[in-house]
GROMACS .gro file of C-alpha atoms in nm:
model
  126
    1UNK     CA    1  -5.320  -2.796   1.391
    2UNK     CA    2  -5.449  -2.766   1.718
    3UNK     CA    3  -5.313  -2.383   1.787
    4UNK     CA    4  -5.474  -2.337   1.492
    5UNK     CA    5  -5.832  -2.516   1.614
    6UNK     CA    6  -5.755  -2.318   1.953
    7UNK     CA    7  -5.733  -1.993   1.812
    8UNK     CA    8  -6.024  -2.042   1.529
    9UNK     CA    9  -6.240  -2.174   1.803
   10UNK     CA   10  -6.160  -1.817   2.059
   11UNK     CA   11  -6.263  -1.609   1.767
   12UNK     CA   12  -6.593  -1.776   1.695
   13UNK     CA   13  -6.685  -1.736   2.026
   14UNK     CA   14  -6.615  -1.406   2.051
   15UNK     CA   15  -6.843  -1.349   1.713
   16UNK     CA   16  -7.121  -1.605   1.816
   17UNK     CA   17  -7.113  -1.387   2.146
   18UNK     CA   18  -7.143  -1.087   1.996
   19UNK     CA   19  -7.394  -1.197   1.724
   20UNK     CA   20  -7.651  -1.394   2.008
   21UNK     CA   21  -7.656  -1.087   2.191
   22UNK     CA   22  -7.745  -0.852   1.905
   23UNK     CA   23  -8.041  -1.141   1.812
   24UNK     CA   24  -8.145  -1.136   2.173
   25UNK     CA   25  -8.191  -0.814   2.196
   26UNK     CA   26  -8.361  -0.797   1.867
   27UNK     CA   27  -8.639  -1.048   2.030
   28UNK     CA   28  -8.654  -0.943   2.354
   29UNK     CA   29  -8.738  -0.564   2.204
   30UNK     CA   30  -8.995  -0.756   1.994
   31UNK     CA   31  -9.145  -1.000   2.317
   32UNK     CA   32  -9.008  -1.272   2.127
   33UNK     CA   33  -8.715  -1.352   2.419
   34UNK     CA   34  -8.804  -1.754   2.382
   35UNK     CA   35  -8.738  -1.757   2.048
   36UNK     CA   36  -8.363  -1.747   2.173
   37UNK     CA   37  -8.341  -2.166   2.259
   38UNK     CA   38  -8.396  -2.231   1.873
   39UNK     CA   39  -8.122  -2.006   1.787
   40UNK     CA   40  -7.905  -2.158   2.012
   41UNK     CA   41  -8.033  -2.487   1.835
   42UNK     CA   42  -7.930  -2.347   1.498
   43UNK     CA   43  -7.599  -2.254   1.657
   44UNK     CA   44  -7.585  -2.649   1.777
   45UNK     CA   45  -7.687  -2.796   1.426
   46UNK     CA   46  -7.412  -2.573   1.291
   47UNK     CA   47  -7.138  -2.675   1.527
   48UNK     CA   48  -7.230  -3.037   1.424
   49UNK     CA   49  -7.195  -2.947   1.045
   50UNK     CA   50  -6.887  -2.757   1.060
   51UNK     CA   51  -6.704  -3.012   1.337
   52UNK     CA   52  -6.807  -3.311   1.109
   53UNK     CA   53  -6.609  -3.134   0.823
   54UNK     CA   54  -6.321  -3.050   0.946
   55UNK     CA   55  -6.282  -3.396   1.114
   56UNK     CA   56  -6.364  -3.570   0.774
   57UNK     CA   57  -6.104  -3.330   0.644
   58UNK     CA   58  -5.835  -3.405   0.870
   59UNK     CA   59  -5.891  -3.741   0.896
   60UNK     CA   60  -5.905  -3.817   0.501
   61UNK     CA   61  -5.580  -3.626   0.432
   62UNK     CA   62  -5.399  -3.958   0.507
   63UNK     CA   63  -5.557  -4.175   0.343
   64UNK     CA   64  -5.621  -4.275  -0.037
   65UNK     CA   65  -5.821  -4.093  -0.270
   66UNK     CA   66  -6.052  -4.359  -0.303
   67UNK     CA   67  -6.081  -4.356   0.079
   68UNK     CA   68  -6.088  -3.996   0.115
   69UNK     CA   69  -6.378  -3.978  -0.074
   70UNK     CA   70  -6.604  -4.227   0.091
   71UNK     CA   71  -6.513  -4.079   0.391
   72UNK     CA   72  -6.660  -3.718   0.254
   73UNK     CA   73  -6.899  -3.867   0.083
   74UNK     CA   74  -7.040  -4.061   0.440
   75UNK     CA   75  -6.924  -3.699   0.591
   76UNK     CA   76  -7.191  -3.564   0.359
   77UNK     CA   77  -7.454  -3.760   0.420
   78UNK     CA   78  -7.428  -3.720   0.819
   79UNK     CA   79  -7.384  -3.331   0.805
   80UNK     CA   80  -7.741  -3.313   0.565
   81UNK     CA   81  -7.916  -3.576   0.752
   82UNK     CA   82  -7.872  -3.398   1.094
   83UNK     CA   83  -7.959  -3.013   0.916
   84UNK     CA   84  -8.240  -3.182   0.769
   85UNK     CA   85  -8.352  -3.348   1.090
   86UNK     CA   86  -8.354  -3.046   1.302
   87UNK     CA   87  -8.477  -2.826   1.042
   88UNK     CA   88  -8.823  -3.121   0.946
   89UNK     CA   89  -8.850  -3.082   1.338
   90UNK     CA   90  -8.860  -2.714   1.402
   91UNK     CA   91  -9.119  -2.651   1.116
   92UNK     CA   92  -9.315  -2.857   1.265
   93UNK     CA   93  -9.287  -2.721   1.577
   94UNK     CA   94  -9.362  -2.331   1.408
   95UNK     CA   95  -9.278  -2.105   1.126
   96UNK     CA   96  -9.072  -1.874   1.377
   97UNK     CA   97  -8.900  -2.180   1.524
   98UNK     CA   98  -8.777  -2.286   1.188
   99UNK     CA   99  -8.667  -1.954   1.113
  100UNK     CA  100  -8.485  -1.895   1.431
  101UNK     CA  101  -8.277  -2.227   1.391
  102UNK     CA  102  -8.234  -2.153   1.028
  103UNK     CA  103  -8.114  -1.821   1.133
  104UNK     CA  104  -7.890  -1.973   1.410
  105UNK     CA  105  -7.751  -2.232   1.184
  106UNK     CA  106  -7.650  -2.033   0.891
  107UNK     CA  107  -7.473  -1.778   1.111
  108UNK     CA  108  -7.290  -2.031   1.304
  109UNK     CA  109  -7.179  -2.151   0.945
  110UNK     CA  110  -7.157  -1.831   0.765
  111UNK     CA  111  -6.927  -1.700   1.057
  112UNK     CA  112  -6.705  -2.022   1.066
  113UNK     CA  113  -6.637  -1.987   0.722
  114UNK     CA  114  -6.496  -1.692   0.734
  115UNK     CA  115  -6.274  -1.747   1.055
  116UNK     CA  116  -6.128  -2.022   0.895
  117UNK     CA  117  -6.019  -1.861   0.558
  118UNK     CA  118  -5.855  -1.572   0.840
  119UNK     CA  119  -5.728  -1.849   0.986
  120UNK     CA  120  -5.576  -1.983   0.623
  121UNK     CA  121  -5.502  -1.623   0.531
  122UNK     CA  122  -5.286  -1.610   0.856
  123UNK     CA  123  -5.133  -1.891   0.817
  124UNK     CA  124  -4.965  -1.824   0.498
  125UNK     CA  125  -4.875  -1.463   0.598
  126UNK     CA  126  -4.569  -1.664   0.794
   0.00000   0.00000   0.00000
């Protein structure tokens, strides 16, 4: 499991690198540069989604269904309390803000998504 984590977690980087710097660009060529710490918020929110459900995952496969489910059910709760707590806080900060962490969040998740099915789909090419 935790090769697995290790090797998931090197290509995010990689992609989160390689995204942020694309973005940056993007708003530094518009004078925009500062929108770059809500992105990086987004990016934070995200990590905090996607760790709590893996964690819930991993942690309910041992135990009963019943358990399993309050524990993804609590899981639940946490991950939309904390999106919608960042995201209530950056619309009222401004329109842009909430658009950069929206931004930042959704490609933190979008691009964890789908380095963990490559991670799944590599898996059961062995």
């Amino acid at each position: 499991m935790k090769e697995v984590l290790s090797v998931f977690v090197k290509r995010l980087l990689k992609s989160l690198a390689a995204v942020t710097l694309m973005v940056f660009i993007m708003l530094a060529a518009e004078g925009r540069g500062s929108l770059v710490g809500a992105l990086l918020l987004g990016y934070f929110t995200g990590g905090v989604f996607v760790g709590t459900m893996v964690y819930r995952t991993w942690r309910s496969a041992g135990l009963s269904a019943d358990g399993a489910k309050r524990m993804m059910l609590w899981g639940l709760v946490l991950r939309l309390g904390t999106l919608f707590l960042v995201l209530f806080t950056a619309i009222h900060i401004s329109v842009q803000v909430f658009s950069m962490t929206a931004l930042g969040f959704l490609l933190f998740y979008g691009l964890s998504l789908l380095h963990l099915m490559q991670a799944n789909a590599d898996g059961k090419q062995d």
